[in-house]
XYZ file of N, CA, C and O in Angstrom:
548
model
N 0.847 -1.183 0.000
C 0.000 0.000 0.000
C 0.888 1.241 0.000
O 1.937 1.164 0.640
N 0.660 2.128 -0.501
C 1.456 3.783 -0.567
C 1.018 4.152 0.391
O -0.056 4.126 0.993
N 2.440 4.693 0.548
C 2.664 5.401 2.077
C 1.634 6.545 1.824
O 1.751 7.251 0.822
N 0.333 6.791 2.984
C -0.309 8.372 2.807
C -0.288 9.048 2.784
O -1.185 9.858 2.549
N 1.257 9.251 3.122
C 1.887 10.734 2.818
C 2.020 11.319 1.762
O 1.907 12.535 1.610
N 2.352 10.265 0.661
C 2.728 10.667 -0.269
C 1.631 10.198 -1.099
O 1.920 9.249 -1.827
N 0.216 10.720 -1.174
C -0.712 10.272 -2.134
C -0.913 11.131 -3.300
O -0.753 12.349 -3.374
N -1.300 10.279 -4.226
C -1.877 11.298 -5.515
C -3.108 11.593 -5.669
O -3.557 12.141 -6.676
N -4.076 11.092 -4.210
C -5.531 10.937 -4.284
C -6.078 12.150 -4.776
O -5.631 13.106 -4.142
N -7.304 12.643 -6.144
C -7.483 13.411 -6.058
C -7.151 14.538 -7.222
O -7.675 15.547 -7.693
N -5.788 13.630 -7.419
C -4.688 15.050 -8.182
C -5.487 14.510 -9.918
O -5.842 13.443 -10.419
N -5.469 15.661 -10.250
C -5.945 15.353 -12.259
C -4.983 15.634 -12.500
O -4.453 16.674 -12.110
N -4.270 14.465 -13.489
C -3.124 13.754 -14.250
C -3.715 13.519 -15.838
O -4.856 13.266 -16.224
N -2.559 13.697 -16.517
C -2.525 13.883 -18.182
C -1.793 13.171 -18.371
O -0.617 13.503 -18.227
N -2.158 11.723 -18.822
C -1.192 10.392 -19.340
C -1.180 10.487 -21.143
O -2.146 10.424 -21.903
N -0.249 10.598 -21.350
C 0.474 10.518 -22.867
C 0.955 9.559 -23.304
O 2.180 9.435 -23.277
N 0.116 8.554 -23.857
C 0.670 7.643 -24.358
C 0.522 6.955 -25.549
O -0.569 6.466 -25.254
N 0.754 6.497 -26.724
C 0.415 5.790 -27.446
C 0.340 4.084 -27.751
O -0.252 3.560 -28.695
N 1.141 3.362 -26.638
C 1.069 2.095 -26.515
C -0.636 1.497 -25.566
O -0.685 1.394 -24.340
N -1.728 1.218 -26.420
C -2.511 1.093 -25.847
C -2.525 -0.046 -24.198
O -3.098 0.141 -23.125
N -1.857 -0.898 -24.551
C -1.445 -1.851 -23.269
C -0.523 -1.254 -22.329
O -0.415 -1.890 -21.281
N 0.112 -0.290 -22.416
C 1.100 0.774 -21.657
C -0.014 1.759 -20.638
O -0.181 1.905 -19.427
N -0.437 2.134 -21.497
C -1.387 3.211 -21.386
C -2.672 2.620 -20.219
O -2.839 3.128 -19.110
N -3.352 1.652 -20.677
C -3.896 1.002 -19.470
C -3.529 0.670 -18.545
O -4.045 1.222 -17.573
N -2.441 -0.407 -18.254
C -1.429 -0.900 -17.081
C -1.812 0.715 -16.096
O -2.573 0.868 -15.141
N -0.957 1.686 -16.792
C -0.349 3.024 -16.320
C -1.891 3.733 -15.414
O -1.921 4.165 -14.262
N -3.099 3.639 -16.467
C -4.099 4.176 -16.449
C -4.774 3.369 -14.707
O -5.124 4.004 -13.712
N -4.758 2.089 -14.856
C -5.452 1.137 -13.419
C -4.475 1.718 -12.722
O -4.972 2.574 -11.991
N -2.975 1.634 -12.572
C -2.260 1.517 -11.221
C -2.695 3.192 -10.556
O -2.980 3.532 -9.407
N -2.598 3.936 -11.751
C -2.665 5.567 -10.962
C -3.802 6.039 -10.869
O -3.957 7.253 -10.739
N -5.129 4.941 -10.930
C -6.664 4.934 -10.357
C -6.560 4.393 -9.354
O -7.138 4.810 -8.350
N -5.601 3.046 -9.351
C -6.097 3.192 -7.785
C -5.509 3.258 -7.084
O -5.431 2.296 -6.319
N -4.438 4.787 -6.790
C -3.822 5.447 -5.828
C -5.107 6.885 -5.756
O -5.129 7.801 -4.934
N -5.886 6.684 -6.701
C -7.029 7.884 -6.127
C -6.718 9.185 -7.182
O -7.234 10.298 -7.078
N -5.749 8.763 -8.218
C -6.000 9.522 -9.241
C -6.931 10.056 -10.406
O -7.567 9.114 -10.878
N -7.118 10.843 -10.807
C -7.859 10.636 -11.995
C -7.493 11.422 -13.138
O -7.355 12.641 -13.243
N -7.305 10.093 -14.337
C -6.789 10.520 -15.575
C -7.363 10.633 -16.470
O -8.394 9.985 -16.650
N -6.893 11.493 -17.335
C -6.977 11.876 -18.556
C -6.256 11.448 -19.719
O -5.239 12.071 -20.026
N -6.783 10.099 -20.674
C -6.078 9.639 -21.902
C -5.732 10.857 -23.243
O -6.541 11.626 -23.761
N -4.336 10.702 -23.534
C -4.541 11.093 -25.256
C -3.168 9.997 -25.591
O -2.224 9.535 -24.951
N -3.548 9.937 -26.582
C -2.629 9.219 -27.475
C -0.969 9.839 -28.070
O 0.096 9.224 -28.114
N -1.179 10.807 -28.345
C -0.045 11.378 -28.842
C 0.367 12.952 -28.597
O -0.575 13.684 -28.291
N 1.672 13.556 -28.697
C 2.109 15.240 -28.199
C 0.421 16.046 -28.784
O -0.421 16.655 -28.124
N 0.451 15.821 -29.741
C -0.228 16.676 -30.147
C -1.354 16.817 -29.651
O -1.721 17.986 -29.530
N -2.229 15.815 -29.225
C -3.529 15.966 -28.242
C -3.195 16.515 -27.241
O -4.049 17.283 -26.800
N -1.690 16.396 -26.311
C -1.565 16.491 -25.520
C -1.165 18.060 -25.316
O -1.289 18.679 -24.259
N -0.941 18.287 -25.859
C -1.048 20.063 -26.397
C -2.226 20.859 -26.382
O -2.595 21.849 -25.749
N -2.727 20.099 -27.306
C -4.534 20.552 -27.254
C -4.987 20.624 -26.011
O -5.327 21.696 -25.512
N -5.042 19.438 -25.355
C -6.018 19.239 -24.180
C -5.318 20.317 -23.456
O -6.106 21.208 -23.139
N -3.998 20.555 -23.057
C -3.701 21.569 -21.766
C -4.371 23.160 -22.454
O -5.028 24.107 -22.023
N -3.946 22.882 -23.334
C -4.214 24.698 -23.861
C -5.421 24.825 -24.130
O -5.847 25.967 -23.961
N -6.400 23.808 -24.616
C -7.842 24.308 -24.573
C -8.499 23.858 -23.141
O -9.675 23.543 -23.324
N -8.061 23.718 -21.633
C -8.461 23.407 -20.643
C -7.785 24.558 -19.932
O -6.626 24.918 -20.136
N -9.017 25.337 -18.693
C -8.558 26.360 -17.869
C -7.237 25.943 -17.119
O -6.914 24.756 -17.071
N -6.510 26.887 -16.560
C -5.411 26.867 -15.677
C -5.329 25.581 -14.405
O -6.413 25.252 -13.925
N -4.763 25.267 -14.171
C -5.338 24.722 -13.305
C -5.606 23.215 -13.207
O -5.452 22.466 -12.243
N -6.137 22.905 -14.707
C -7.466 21.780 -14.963
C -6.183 20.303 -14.523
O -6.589 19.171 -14.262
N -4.759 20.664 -14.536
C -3.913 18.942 -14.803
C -2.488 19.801 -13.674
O -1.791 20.814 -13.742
N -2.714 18.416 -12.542
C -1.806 18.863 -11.765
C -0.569 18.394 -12.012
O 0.294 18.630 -11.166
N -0.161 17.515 -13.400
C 0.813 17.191 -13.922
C 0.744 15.900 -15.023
O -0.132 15.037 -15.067
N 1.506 15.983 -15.584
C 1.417 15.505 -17.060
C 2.397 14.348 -17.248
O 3.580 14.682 -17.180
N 2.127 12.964 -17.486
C 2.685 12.151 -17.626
C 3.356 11.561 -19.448
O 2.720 10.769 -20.144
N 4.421 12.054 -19.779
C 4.483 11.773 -21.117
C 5.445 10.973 -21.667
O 6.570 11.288 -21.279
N 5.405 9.772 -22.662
C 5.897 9.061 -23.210
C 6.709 9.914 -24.406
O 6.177 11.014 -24.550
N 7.443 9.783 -24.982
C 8.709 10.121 -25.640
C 8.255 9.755 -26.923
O 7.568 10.550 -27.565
N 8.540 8.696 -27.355
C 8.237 8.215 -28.694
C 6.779 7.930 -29.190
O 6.021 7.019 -28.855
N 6.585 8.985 -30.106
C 5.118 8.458 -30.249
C 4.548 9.117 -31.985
O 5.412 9.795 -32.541
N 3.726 9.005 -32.471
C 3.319 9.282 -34.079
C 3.038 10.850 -33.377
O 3.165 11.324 -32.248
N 2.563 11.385 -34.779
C 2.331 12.345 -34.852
C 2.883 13.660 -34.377
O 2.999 14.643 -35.109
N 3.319 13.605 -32.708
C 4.227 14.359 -32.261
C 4.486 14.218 -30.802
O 3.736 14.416 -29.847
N 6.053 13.724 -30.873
C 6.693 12.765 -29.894
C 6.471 14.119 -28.639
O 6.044 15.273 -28.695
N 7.095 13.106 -27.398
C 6.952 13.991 -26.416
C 7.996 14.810 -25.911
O 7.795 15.449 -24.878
N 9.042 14.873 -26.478
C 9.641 15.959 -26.550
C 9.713 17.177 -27.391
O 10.581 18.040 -27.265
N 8.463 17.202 -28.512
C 8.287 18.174 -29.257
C 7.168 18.570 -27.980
O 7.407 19.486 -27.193
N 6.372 18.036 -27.936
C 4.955 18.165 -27.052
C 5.136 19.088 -25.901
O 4.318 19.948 -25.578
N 6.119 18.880 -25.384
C 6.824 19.740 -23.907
C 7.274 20.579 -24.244
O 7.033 21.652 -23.691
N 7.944 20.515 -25.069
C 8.376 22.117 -25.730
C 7.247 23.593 -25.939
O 7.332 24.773 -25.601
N 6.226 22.779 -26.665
C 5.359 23.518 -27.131
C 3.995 23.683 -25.653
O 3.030 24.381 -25.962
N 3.987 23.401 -24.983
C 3.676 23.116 -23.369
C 3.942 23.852 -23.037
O 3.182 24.768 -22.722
N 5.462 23.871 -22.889
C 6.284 24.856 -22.101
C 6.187 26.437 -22.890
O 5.911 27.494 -22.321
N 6.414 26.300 -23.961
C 6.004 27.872 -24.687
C 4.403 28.396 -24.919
O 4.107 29.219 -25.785
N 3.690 27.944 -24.244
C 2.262 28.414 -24.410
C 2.508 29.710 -23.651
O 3.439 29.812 -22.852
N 1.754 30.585 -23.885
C 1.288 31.604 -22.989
C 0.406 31.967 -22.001
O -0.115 33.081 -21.939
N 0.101 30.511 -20.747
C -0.486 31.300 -19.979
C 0.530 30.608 -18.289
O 1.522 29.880 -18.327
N -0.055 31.069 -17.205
C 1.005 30.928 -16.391
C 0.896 29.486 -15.706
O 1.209 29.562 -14.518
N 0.591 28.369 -16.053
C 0.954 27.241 -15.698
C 1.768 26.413 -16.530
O 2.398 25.449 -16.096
N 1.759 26.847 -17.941
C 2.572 26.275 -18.937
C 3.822 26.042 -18.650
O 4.377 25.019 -19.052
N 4.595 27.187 -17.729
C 6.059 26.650 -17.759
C 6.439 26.327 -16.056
O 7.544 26.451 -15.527
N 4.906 25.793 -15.287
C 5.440 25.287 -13.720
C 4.964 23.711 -13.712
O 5.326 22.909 -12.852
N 4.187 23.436 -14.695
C 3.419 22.279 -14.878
C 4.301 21.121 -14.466
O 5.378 21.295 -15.037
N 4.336 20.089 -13.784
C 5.380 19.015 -13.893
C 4.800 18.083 -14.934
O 3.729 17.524 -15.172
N 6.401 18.213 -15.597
C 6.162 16.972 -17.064
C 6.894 15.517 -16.500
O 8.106 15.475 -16.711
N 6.696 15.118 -16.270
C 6.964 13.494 -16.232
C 7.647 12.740 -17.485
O 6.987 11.728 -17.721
N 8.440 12.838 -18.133
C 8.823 12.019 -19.134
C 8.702 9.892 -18.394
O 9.041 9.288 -17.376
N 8.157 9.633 -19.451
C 7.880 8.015 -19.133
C 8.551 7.273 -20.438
O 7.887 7.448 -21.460
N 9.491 6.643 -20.572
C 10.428 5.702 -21.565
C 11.345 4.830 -21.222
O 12.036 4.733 -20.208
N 11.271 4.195 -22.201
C 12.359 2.915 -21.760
C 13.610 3.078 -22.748
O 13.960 2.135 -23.457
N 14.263 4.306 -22.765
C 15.499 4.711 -23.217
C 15.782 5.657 -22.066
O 15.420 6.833 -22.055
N 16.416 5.089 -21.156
C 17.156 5.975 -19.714
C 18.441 6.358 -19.943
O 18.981 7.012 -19.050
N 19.107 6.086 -21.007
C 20.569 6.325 -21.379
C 20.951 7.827 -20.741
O 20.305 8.774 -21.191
N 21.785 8.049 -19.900
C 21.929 9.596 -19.947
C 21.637 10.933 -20.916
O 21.148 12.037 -20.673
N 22.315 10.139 -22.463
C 22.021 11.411 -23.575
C 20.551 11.559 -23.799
O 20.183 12.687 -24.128
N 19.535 10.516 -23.668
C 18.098 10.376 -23.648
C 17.443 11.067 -22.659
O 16.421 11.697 -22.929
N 17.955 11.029 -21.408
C 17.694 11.900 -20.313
C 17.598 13.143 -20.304
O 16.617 13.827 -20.011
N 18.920 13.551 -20.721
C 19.279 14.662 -21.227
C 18.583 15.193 -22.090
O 18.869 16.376 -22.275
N 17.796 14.805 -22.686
C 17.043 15.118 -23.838
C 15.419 15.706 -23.371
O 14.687 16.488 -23.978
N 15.270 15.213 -22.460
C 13.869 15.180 -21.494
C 14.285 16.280 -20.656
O 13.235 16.656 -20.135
N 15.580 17.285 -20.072
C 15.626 18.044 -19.257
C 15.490 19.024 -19.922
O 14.745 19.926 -19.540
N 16.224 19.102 -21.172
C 16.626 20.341 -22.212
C 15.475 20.576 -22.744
O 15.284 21.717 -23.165
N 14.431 19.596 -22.867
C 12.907 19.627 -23.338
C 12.088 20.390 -22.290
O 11.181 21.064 -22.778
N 12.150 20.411 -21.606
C 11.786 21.572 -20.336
C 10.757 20.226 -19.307
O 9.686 20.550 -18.793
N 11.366 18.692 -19.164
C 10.780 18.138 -18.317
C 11.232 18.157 -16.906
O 12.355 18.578 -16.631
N 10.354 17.691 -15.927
C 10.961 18.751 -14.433
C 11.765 16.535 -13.946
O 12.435 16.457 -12.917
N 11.589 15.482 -14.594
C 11.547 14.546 -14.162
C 11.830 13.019 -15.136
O 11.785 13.249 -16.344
N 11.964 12.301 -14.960
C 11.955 10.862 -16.192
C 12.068 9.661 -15.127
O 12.744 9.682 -14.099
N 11.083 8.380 -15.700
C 10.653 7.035 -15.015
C 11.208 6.922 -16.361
O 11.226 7.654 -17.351
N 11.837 5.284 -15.949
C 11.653 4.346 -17.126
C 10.599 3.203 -17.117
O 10.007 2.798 -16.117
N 10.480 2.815 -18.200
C 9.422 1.688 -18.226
C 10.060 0.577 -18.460
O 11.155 0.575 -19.024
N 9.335 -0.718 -17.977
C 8.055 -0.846 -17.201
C 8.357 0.281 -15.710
O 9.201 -0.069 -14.886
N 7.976 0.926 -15.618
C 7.838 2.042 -14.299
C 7.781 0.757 -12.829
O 7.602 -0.458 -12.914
N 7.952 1.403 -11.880
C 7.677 0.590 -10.632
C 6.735 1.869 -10.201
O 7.003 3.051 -10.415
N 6.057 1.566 -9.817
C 4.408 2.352 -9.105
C 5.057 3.152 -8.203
O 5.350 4.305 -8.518
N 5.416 2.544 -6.743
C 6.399 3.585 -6.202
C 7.074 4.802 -5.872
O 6.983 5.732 -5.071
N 8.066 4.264 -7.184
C 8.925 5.377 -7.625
C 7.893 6.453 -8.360
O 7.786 7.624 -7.999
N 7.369 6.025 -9.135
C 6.369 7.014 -10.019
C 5.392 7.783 -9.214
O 5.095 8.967 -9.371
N 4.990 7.059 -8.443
C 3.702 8.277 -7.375
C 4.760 8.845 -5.955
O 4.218 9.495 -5.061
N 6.343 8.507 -5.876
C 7.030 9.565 -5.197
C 7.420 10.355 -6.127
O 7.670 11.497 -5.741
N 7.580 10.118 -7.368
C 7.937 11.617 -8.296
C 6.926 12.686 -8.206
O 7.077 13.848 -7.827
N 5.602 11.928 -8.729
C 4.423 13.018 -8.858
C 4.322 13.330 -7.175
O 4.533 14.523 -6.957
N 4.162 12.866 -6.452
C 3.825 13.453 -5.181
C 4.873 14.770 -5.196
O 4.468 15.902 -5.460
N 6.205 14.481 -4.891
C 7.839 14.948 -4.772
C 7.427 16.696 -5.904
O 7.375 17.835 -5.439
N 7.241 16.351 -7.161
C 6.894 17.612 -8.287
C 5.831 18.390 -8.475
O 5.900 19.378 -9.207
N 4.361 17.929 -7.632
C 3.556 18.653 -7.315
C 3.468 19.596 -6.040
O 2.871 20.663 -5.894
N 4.198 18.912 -5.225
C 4.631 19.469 -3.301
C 5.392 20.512 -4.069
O 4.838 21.578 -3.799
N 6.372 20.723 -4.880
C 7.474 21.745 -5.440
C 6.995 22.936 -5.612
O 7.441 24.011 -5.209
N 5.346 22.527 -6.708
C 5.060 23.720 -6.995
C 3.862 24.591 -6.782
O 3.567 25.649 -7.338
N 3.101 23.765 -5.652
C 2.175 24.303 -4.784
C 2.854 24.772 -3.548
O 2.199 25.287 -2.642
């Protein structure tokens, strides 16, 4: 059971993913720590949804790297350059199974505040989001 200190009960989360079996796994474990998510498939929804949703609406954004249409390091970029004032405090979560340092590196310079690799351990992943939302409230 997660420690209660560190819960996500509550918090609205933006999962980015395009591996539909990824995406579920990801979707049950961070329901039932008391989350509630929000699916898109690829950067580009994931763009949409923050910028056409009030301030506020996603207390952090979970995003996969490789994906069609527009990967998640274009996606964060363009996140991060929106114009209103949660765009550049938002915690981005990068989620991939390329942890190589230069890959990492690639996710910081992208303006992500964080990176899990996959398969993720639950854990570690709801002490990040706990750990990056405490930061910026």
């Amino acid at each position: 059971e997660a420690d209660k200190e560190n819960s996500i009960h509550g918090l609205n989360l933006m999962l980015v993913e395009d591996n539909e079996l990824n995406a579920e796994v990801a979707e049950i474990l961070l329901e039932d720590e008391g989350a509630i998510i929000t699916m898109v498939n690829d950067g580009q929804q994931a763009v949409e949804l923050f910028n056409n949703n009030p301030v506020g609406t996603f207390d952090a954004i979970l995003m996969d790297i490789m994906m069609p249409v527009m990967d998640g390091l274009t996606a964060t970029k363009a996140i991060r350059a929106l114009n209103r004032p949660d765009a550049a405090i938002i915690p981005i979560i990068a989620m991939t199974a390329n942890v190589l340092k230069e890959e990492v590196d690639l996710c910081f310079q992208a303006g992500m505040n964080d990176f899990i690799g996959k398969p993720f351990d639950t854990t570690e992943l709801l002490n990040k989001i706990f750990n990056l939302i405490n930061k910026v409230s």
